[in-house]
Coordinates of C-alpha atoms in Angstrom, one line a residue:
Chain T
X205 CA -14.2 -7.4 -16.1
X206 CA -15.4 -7.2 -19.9
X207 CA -11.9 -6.7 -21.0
X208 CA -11.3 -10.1 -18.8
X209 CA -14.7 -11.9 -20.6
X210 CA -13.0 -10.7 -24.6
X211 CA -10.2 -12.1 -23.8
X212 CA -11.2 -15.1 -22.6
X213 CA -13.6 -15.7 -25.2
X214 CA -10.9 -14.4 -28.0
X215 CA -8.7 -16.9 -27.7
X216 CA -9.2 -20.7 -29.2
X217 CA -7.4 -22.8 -26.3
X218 CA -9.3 -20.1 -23.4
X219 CA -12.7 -20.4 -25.5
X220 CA -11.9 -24.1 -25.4
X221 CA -11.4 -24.0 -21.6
X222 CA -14.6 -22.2 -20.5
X223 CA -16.5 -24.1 -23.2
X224 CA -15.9 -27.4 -21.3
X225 CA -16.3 -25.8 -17.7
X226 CA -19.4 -24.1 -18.7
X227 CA -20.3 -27.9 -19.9
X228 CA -19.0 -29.5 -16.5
X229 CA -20.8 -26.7 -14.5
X230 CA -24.7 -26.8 -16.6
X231 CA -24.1 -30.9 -16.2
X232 CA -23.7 -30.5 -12.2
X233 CA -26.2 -27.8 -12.1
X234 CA -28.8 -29.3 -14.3
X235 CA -28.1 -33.2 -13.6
X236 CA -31.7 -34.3 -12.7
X237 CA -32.6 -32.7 -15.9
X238 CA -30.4 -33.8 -18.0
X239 CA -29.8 -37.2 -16.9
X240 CA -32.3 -40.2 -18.6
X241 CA -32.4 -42.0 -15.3
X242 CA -32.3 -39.6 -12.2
X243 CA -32.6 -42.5 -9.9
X244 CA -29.6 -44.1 -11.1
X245 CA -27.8 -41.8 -8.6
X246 CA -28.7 -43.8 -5.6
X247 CA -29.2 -47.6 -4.7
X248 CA -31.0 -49.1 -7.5
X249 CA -30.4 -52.3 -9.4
X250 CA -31.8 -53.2 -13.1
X251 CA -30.0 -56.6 -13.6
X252 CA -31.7 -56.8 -16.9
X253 CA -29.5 -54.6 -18.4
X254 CA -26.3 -54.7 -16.5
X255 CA -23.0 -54.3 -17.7
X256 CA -24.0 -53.3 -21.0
X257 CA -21.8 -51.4 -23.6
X258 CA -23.0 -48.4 -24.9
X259 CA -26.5 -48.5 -26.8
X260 CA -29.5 -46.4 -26.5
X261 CA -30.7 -45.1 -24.3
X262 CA -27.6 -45.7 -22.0
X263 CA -25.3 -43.9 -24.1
X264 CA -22.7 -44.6 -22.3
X265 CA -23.2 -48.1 -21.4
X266 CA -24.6 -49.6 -17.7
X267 CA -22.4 -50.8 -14.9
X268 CA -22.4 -53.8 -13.1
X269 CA -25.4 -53.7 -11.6
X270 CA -27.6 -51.8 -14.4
X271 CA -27.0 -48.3 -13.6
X272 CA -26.7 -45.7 -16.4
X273 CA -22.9 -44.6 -16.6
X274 CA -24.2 -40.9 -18.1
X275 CA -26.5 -40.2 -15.4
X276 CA -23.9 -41.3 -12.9
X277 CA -21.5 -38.7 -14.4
X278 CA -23.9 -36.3 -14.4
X279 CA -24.6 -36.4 -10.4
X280 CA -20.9 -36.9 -9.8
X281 CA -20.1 -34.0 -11.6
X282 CA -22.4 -32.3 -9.4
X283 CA -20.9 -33.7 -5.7
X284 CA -17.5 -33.3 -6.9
X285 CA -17.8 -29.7 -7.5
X286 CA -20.0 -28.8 -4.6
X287 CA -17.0 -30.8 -2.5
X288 CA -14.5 -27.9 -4.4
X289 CA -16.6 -25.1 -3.7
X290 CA -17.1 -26.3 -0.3
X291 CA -13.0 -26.9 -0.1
X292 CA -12.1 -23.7 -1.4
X293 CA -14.8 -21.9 0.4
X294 CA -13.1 -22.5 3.6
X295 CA -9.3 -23.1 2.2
X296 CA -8.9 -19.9 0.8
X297 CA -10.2 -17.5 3.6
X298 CA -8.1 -19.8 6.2
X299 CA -4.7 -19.5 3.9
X300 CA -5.6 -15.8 2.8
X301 CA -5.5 -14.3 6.7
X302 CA -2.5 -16.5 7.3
X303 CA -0.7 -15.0 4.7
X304 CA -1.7 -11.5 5.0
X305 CA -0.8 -11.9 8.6
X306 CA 2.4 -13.3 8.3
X307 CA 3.6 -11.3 5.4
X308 CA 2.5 -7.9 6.8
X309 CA 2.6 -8.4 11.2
X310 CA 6.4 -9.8 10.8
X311 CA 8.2 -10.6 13.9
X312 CA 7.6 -14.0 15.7
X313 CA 4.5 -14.4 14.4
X314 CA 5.5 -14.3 10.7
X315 CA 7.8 -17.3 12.4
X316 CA 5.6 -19.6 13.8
X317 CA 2.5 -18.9 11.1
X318 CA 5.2 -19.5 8.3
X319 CA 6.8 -22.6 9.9
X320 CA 3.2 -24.5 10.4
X321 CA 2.7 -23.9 6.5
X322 CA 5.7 -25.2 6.0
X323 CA 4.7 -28.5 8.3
X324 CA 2.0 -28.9 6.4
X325 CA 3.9 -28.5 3.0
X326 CA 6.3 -30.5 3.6
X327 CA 3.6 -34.1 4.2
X328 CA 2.1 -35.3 0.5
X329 CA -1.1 -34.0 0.0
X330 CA -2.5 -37.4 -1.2
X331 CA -1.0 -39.1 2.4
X332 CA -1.7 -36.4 4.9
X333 CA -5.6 -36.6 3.1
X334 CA -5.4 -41.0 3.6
X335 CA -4.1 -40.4 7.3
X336 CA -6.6 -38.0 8.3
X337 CA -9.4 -40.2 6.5
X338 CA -7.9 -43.1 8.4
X339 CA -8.0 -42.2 11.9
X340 CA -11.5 -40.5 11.2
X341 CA -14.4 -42.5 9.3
X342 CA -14.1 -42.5 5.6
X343 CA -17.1 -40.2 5.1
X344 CA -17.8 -37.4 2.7
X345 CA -17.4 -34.8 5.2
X346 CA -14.5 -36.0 5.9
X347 CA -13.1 -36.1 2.9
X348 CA -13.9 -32.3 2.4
X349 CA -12.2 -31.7 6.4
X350 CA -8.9 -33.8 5.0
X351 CA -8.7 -32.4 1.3
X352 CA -9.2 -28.9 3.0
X353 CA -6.6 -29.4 5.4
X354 CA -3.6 -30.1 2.7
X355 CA -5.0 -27.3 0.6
X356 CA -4.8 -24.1 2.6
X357 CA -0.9 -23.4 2.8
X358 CA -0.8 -23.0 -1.0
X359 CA -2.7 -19.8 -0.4
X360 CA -0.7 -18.7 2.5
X361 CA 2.4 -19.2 0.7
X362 CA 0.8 -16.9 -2.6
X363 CA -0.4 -14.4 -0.4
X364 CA 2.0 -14.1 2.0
X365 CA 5.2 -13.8 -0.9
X366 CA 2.4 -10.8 -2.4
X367 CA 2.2 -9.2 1.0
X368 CA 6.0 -9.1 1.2
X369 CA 6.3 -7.1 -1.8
X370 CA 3.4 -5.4 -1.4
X371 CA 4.3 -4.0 2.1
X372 CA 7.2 -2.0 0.2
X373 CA 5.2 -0.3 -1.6
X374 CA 4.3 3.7 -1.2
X375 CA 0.9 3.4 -0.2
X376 CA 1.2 1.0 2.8
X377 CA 3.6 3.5 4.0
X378 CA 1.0 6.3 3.6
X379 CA -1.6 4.8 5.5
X380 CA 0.4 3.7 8.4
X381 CA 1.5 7.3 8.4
X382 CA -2.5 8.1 8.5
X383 CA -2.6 6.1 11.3
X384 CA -4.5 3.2 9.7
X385 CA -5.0 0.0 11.8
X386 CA -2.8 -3.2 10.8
X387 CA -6.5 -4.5 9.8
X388 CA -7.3 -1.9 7.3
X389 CA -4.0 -2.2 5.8
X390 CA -4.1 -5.9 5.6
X391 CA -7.5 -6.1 4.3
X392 CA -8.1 -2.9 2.5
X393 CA -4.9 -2.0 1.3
X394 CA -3.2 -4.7 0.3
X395 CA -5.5 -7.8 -0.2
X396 CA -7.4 -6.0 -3.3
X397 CA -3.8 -6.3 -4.9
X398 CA -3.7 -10.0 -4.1
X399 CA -7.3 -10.5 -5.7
X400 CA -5.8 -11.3 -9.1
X401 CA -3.6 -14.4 -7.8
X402 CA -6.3 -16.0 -5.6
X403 CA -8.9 -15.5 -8.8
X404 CA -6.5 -17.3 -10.7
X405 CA -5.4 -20.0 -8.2
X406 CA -9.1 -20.9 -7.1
X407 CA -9.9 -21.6 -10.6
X408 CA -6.9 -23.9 -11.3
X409 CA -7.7 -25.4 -8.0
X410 CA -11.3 -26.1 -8.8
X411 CA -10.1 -29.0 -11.2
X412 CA -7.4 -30.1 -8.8
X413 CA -9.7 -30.8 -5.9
X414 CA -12.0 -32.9 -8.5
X415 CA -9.0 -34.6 -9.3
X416 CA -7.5 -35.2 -5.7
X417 CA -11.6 -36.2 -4.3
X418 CA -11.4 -38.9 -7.3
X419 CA -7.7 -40.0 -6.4
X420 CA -9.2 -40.5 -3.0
X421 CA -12.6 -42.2 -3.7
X422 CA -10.4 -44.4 -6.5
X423 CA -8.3 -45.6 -3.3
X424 CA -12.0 -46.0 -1.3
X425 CA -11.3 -43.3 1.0
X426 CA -13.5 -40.2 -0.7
X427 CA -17.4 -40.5 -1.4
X428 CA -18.9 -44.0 -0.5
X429 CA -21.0 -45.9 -2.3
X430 CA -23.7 -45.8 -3.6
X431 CA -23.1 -42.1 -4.0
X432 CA -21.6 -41.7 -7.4
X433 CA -18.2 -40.4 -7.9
X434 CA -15.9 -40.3 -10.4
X435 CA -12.6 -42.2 -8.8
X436 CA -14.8 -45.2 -7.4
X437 CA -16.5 -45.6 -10.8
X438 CA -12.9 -45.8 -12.1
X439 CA -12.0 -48.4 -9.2
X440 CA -14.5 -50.6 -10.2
X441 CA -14.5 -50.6 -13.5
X442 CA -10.3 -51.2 -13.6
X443 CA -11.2 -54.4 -12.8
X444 CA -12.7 -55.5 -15.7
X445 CA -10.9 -53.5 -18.2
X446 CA -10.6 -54.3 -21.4
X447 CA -13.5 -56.1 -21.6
X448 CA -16.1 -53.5 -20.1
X449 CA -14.0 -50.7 -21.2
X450 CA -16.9 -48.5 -20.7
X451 CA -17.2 -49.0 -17.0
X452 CA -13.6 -47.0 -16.9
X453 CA -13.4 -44.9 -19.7
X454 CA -16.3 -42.5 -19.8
X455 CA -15.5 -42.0 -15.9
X456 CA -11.9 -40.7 -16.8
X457 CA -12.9 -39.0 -19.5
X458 CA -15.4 -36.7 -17.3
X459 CA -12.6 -36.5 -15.5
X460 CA -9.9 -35.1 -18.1
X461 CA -12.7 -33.2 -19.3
X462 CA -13.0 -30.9 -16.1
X463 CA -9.7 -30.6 -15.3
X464 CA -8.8 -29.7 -18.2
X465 CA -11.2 -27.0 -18.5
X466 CA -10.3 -25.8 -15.9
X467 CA -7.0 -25.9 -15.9
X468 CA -7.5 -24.0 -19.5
X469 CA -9.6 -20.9 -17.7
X470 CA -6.5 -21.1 -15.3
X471 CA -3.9 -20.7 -17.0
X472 CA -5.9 -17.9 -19.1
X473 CA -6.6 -15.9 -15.8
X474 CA -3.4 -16.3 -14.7
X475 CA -2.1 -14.3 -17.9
X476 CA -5.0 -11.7 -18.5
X477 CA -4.9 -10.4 -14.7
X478 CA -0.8 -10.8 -14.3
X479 CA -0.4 -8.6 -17.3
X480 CA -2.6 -6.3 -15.8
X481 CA -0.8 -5.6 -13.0
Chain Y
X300 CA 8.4 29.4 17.6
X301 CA 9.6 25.9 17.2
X302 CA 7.3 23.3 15.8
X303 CA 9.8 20.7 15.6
X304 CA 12.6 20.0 17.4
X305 CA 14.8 17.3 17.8
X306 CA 17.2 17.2 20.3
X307 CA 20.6 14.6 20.2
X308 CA 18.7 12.3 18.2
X309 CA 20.6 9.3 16.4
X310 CA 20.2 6.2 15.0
X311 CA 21.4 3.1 14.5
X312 CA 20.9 -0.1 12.7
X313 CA 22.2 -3.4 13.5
X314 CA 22.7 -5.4 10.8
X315 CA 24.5 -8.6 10.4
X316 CA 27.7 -7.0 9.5
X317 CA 27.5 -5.0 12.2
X318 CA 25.9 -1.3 13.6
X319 CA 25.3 1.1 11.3
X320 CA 24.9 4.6 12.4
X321 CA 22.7 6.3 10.5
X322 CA 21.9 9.5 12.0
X323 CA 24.8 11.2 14.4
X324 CA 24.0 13.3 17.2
X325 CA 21.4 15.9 15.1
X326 CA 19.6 18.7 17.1
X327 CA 17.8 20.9 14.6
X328 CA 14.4 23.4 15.4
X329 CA 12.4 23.8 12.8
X330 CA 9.8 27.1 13.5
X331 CA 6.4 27.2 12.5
X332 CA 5.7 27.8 8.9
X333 CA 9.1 27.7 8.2
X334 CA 10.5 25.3 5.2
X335 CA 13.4 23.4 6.3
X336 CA 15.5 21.4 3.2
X337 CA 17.5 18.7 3.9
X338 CA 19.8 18.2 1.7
X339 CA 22.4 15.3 1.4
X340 CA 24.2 12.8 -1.0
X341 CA 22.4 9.2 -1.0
X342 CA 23.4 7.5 2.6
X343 CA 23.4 10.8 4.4
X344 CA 20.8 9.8 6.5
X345 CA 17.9 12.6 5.2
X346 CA 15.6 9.7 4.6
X347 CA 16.4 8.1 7.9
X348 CA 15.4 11.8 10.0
X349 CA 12.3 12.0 7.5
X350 CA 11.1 8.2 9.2
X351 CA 11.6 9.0 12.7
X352 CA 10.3 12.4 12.6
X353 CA 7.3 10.5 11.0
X354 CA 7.5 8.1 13.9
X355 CA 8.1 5.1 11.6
X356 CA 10.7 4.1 14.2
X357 CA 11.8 5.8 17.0
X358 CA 15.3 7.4 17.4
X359 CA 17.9 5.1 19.6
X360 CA 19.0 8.2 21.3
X361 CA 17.9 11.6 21.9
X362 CA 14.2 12.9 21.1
X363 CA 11.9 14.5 19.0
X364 CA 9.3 16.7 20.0
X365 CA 6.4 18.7 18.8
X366 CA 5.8 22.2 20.3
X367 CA 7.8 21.3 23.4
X368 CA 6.2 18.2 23.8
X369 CA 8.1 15.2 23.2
X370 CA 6.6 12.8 21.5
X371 CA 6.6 9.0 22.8
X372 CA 8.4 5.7 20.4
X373 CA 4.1 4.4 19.7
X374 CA 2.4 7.5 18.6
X375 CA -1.7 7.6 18.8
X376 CA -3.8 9.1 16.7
X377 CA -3.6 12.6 17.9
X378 CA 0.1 12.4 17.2
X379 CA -0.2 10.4 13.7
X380 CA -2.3 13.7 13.0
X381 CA 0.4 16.0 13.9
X382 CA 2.6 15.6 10.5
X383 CA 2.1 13.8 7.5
X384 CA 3.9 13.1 4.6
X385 CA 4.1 13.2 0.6
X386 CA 6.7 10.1 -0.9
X387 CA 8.8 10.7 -3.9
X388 CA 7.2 8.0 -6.0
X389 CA 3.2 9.5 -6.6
X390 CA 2.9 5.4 -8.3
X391 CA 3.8 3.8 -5.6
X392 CA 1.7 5.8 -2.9
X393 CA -1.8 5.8 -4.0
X394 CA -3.0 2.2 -4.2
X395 CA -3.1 1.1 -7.9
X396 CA -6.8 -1.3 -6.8
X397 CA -8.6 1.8 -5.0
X398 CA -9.9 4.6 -6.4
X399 CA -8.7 8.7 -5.1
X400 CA -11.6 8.8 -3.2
X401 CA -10.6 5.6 -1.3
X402 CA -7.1 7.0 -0.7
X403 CA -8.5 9.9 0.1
X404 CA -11.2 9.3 2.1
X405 CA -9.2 7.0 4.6
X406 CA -7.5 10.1 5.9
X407 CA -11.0 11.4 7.3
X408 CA -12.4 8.0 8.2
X409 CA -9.2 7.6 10.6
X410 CA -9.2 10.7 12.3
X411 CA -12.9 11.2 11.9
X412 CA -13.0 14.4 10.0
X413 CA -16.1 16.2 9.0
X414 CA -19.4 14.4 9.7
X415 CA -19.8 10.7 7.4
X416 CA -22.0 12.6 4.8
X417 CA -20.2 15.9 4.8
X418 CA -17.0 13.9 3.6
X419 CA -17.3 13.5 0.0
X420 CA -18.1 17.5 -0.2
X421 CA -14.7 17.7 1.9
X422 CA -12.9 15.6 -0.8
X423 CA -13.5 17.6 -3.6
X424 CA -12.8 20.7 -1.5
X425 CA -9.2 19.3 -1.1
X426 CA -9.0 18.0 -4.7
X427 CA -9.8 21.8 -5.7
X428 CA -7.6 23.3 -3.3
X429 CA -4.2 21.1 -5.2
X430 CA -6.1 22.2 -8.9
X431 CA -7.9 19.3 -9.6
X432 CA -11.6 18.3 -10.5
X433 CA -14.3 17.0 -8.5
X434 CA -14.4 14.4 -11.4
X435 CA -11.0 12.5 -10.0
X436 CA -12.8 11.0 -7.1
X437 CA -14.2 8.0 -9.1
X438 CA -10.9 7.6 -11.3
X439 CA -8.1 5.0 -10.2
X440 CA -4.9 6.2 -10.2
X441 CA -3.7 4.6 -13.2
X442 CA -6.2 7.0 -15.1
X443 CA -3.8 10.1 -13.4
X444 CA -0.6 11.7 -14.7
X445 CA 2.3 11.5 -12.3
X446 CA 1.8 15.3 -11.8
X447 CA -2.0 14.4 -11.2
X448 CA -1.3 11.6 -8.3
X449 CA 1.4 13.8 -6.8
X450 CA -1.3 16.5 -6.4
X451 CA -3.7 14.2 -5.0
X452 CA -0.9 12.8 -2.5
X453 CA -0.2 16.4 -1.2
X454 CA -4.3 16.6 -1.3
X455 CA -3.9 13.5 1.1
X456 CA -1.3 14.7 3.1
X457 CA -3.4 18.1 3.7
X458 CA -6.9 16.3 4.6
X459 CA -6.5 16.2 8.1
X460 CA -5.1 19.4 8.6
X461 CA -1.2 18.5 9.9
X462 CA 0.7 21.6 11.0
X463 CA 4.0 19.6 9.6
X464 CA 4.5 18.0 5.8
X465 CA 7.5 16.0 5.3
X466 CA 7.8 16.2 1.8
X467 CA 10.3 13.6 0.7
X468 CA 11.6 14.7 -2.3
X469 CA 8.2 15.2 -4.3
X470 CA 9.3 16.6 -7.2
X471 CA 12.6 14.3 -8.5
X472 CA 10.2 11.8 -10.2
X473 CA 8.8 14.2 -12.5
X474 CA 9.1 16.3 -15.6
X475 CA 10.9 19.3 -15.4
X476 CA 7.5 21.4 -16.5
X477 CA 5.4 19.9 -13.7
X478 CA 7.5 19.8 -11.3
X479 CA 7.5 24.0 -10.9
X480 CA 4.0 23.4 -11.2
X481 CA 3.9 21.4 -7.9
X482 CA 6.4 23.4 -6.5
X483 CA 4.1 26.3 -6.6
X484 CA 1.5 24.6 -5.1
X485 CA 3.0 23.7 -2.5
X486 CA 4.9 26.9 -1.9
X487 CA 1.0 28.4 -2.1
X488 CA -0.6 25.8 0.4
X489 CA 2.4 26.9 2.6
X490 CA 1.3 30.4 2.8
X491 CA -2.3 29.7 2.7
X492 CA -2.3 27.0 5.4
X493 CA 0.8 28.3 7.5
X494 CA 2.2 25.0 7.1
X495 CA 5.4 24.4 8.3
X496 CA 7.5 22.1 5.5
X497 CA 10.5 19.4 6.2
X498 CA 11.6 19.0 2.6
X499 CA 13.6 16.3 1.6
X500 CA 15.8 16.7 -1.7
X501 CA 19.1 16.6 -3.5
X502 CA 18.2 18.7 -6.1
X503 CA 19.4 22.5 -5.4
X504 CA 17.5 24.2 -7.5
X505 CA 14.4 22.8 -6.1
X506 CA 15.9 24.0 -2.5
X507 CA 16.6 27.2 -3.8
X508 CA 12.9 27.8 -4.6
X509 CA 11.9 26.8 -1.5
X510 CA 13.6 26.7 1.3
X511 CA 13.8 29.2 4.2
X512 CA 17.2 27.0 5.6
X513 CA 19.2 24.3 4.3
X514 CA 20.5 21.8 6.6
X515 CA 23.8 20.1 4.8
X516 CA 24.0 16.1 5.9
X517 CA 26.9 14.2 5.2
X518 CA 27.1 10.8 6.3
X519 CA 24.3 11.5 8.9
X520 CA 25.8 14.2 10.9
X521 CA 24.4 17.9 10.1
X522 CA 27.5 19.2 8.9
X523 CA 25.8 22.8 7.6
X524 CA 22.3 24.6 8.7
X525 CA 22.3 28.2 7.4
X526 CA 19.5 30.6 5.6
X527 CA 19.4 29.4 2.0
X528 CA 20.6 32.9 0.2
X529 CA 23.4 32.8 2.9
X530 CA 24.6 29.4 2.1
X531 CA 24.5 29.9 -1.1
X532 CA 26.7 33.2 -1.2
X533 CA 28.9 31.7 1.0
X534 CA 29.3 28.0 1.6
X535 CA 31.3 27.5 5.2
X536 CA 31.6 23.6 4.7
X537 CA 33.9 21.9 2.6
X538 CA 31.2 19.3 1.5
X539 CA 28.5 22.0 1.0
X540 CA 31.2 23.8 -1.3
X541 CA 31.4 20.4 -2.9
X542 CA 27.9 19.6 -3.2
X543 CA 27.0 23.3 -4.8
X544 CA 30.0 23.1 -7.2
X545 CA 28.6 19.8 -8.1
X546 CA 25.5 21.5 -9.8
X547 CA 25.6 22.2 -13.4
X548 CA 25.9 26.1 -14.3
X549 CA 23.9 27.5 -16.8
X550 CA 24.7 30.4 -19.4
X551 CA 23.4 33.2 -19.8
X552 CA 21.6 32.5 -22.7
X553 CA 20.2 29.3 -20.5
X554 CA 19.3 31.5 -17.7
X555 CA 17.7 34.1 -19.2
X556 CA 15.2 31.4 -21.3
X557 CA 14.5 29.8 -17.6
X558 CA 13.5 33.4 -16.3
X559 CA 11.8 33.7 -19.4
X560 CA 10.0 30.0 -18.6
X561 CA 9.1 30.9 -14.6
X562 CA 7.5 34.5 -15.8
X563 CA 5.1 32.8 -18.3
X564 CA 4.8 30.2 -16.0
X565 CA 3.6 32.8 -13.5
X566 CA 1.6 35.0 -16.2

């Protein structure tokens, strides 16, 4: 775990990466600190100062109907990761026992667990997420129940090609000769060696759920208004780009910003704990 | 007294090229505290009697049993408990994400050894009866030497008290210097414990240490099962002729500096 934190911090593009999620994560922690108009989160209207480039004290400019761009960020920094958490939170357990019960129980039910990934694969995240959002109500729980839908086969699929190999290995054989349960040596046995990869996934995914909830909201389907999101700030601010560039491009930048971060952290797990192994 | 018998017992595999037989028609009694060494070529089948006499998968034909008890294709617990096993490959079989104590300790949790608090007493008990420190318990195996895991894989195999080891050639994957170590040690849990030994090996020498018997397997049929000094004097199959001549002989000059080795080794 310290070796994991050196490394991390010892190299420029890693330092980089948990530099800007430490950023994303104090912003969505610490929004109604931070922000200079907490209220701007919610329904209010200041058409005084709307659509207004960047100046102080809106550093980053108003929108359309007055609202402080930064402060906006700030809180939709803080729904979009509490929608990933929340994703994640229940994606990962749900794709974890499928794979470590299909990799390691075989038989039919390796079959059947294997081929429902594969349905599930097979549709394009971003479509399977707009059907399900269209036949239910375009509501922000939905939008979690759709974006965790598409995103739990990745995990079966990771865990499940682990548990393969794993279930080769000397020590599964040892405690089946024990006389260990298929739970223990699911659970016990062989999911601390699939620890590394999910670490390493979840992170990446973090910034791909922010990315997928903003595709969504962008198309009107994710968080509604006046909840502030990243994607439907960028949906209405397209409209009058170039003019009120502002209304677009801090948005996307927040976005970049945590994706990238994470994405950086990611790919810096990824090698730390596969070299370990 | 038999401990182990099996009786007719063969295997087969289908695969999609066809059956394979495995294992041919063996019948072979293995008496209590007695070590019995398979010995074979790769293919021969040894590692196929070593799974079914572990109950990994039951034999197509014929049967196994256990001090005239046959023992049933799903084994419980009390069966699990009758033979256990210690694997060629001491990095593969101790998980490299628990520590020895985990590995250890699972063998008591499952067959409810000892009372809960009593157990970690019990551990180090074991760990001191294969030579190693208390201190282990904590360590994950990658802070071991491959002598070190092997020891704490036979400690394993011990913990729950099984009459029968399958020992599945536990020496070949290490250095020539601790693998007489480990051979003692298990030639002096043998006559401590009265435990009876199925061990697995191509290496002669090793079986020649060891063994009581020698059963000769050729492409899964037991083709030779004599006392060890007797097949060595006088090899009556052609393929055990083969297989002896096959070892390299030493000179004198060698011989005497191995005598040499085991007497200091034994000092």
């Amino acid at each position: 775990m310290k070796r994991t934190l050196f490394i991390l911090l010892s190299n420029p593009l890693s330092l980089l990466g948990v530099i800007l999620v430490a950023l994303v994560v104090l912003c969505a922690i610490f929004a109604n600190v931070i922000a200079p108009f907490p209220s701007h989160a919610g329904a209010v209207v200041d058409f005084v100062n709307f659509n207004k480039p960047p100046q102080w004290p809106s550093i980053m400019g108003t929108d359309l109907v007055g609202r402080d761009i930064f402060s906006r960020i700030l809180f939709a920094y803080r729904i979009s990761l509490v929608l990933g958490v929340v994703v994640l939170s229940i994606a990962v357990p749900v794709g974890v026992v499928i794979g470590l019960a299909a990799g390691y129980l075989g038989g039919w039910i390796e079959y059947c667990l294997m081929r429902l990934t594969d349905v599930f694969l097979s549709v394009p995240p971003l479509v399977l997420a707009m059907s399900i959002m269209g036949v239910l109500e375009p509501t922000l729980l939905n939008g979690m129940l759709a974006v965790t839908a598409m995103w739990w086969p990745w995990y079966t699929r990771v865990v499940y090609n682990i548990t393969r190999s794993e279930r080769e290995e000397g020590y599964v054989l040892a405690a089946e000769v024990i006389g260990a349960g298929p739970a223990h040596v699911m659970f016990r046995e062989i999911l601390p060696n699939c620890v590394p990869a999910i670490v390493t996934k979840m992170t990446l995914d973090l910034g791909f759920v922010i990315l997928i909830v903003s595709s969504l909201s962008f198309l009107g389907l994710g968080v509604q208004p006046p909840t502030p999101d990243l994607g439907s700030m960028v949906a209405e601010g397209a409209r009058y780009l170039p003019d009120s560039w502002w209304l677009t491009v801090f948005p996307a930048l927040a976005i970049l910003v945590a994706v990238f971060g994470f994405n950086l952290v990611g790919d810096a797990l990824r090698e730390i704990l596969g070299a370990e192994q | 007294m038999t401990l182990l018998s099996l009786r007719n017992v063969t295997k087969r595999f289908s695969t999609p090229a066809g059956d394979v037989l495995a294992v041919d028609d063996v019948s072979l009694d293995v008496a209590r505290g007695e070590c019995v060494a398979i010995v074979g070529e790769s293919g021969s089948g040894k590692s196929t009697i070593a799974n079914m006499i572990l109950g990994i998968y039951p034999p197509s034909e014929g049967e196994i049993a256990f001090d005239g008890a046959t023992l049933p294709a799903r084994r419980s617990l009390q069966h699990r408990r009758l033979v256990q096993l210690v694997q060629q490959n001491p990095l593969s079989s101790l998980n490299p994400r628990r520590s020895i104590a985990a590995s250890l300790r699972l063998a008591l949790d499952v067959h409810d050894i000892g009372a809960r608090a009593d157990r970690p007493a019990l551990m180090a008990s074991l760990l001191a009866e294969v030579g190693l420190p208390a201190s282990h318990l904590a360590r994950a195996p990658a802070g071991l030497s491959g002598g070190e895991r092997q020891r704490v894989a036979i400690a394993r195999a011990i913990a729950c008290s099984s009459p029968l080891v399958v020992l599945d050639e536990p020496t070949s994957a290490l250095d020539v210097l601790v693998q007489a170590r480990v051979l003692r040690l298990l030639n002096d849990l043998r006559a401590k414990r009265g435990l009876t030994f199925v061990f697995i090996t191509h290496d002669l020498a090793v079986v020649r240490n060891v063994a009581d018997r020698v059963a000769v397997f050729e492409k899964g049929r037991l083709v030779e099962l004599a006392a060890t000094e007797a097949l060595f004097a006088a090899p009556a199959h052609p393929y055990t002729r083969r297989l002896i001549s096959a070892v390299p002989v030493l000179t004198q000059d060698e011989s005497d500096l191995r005598d040499r080795f085991m007497e200091s080794l034994n000092a």
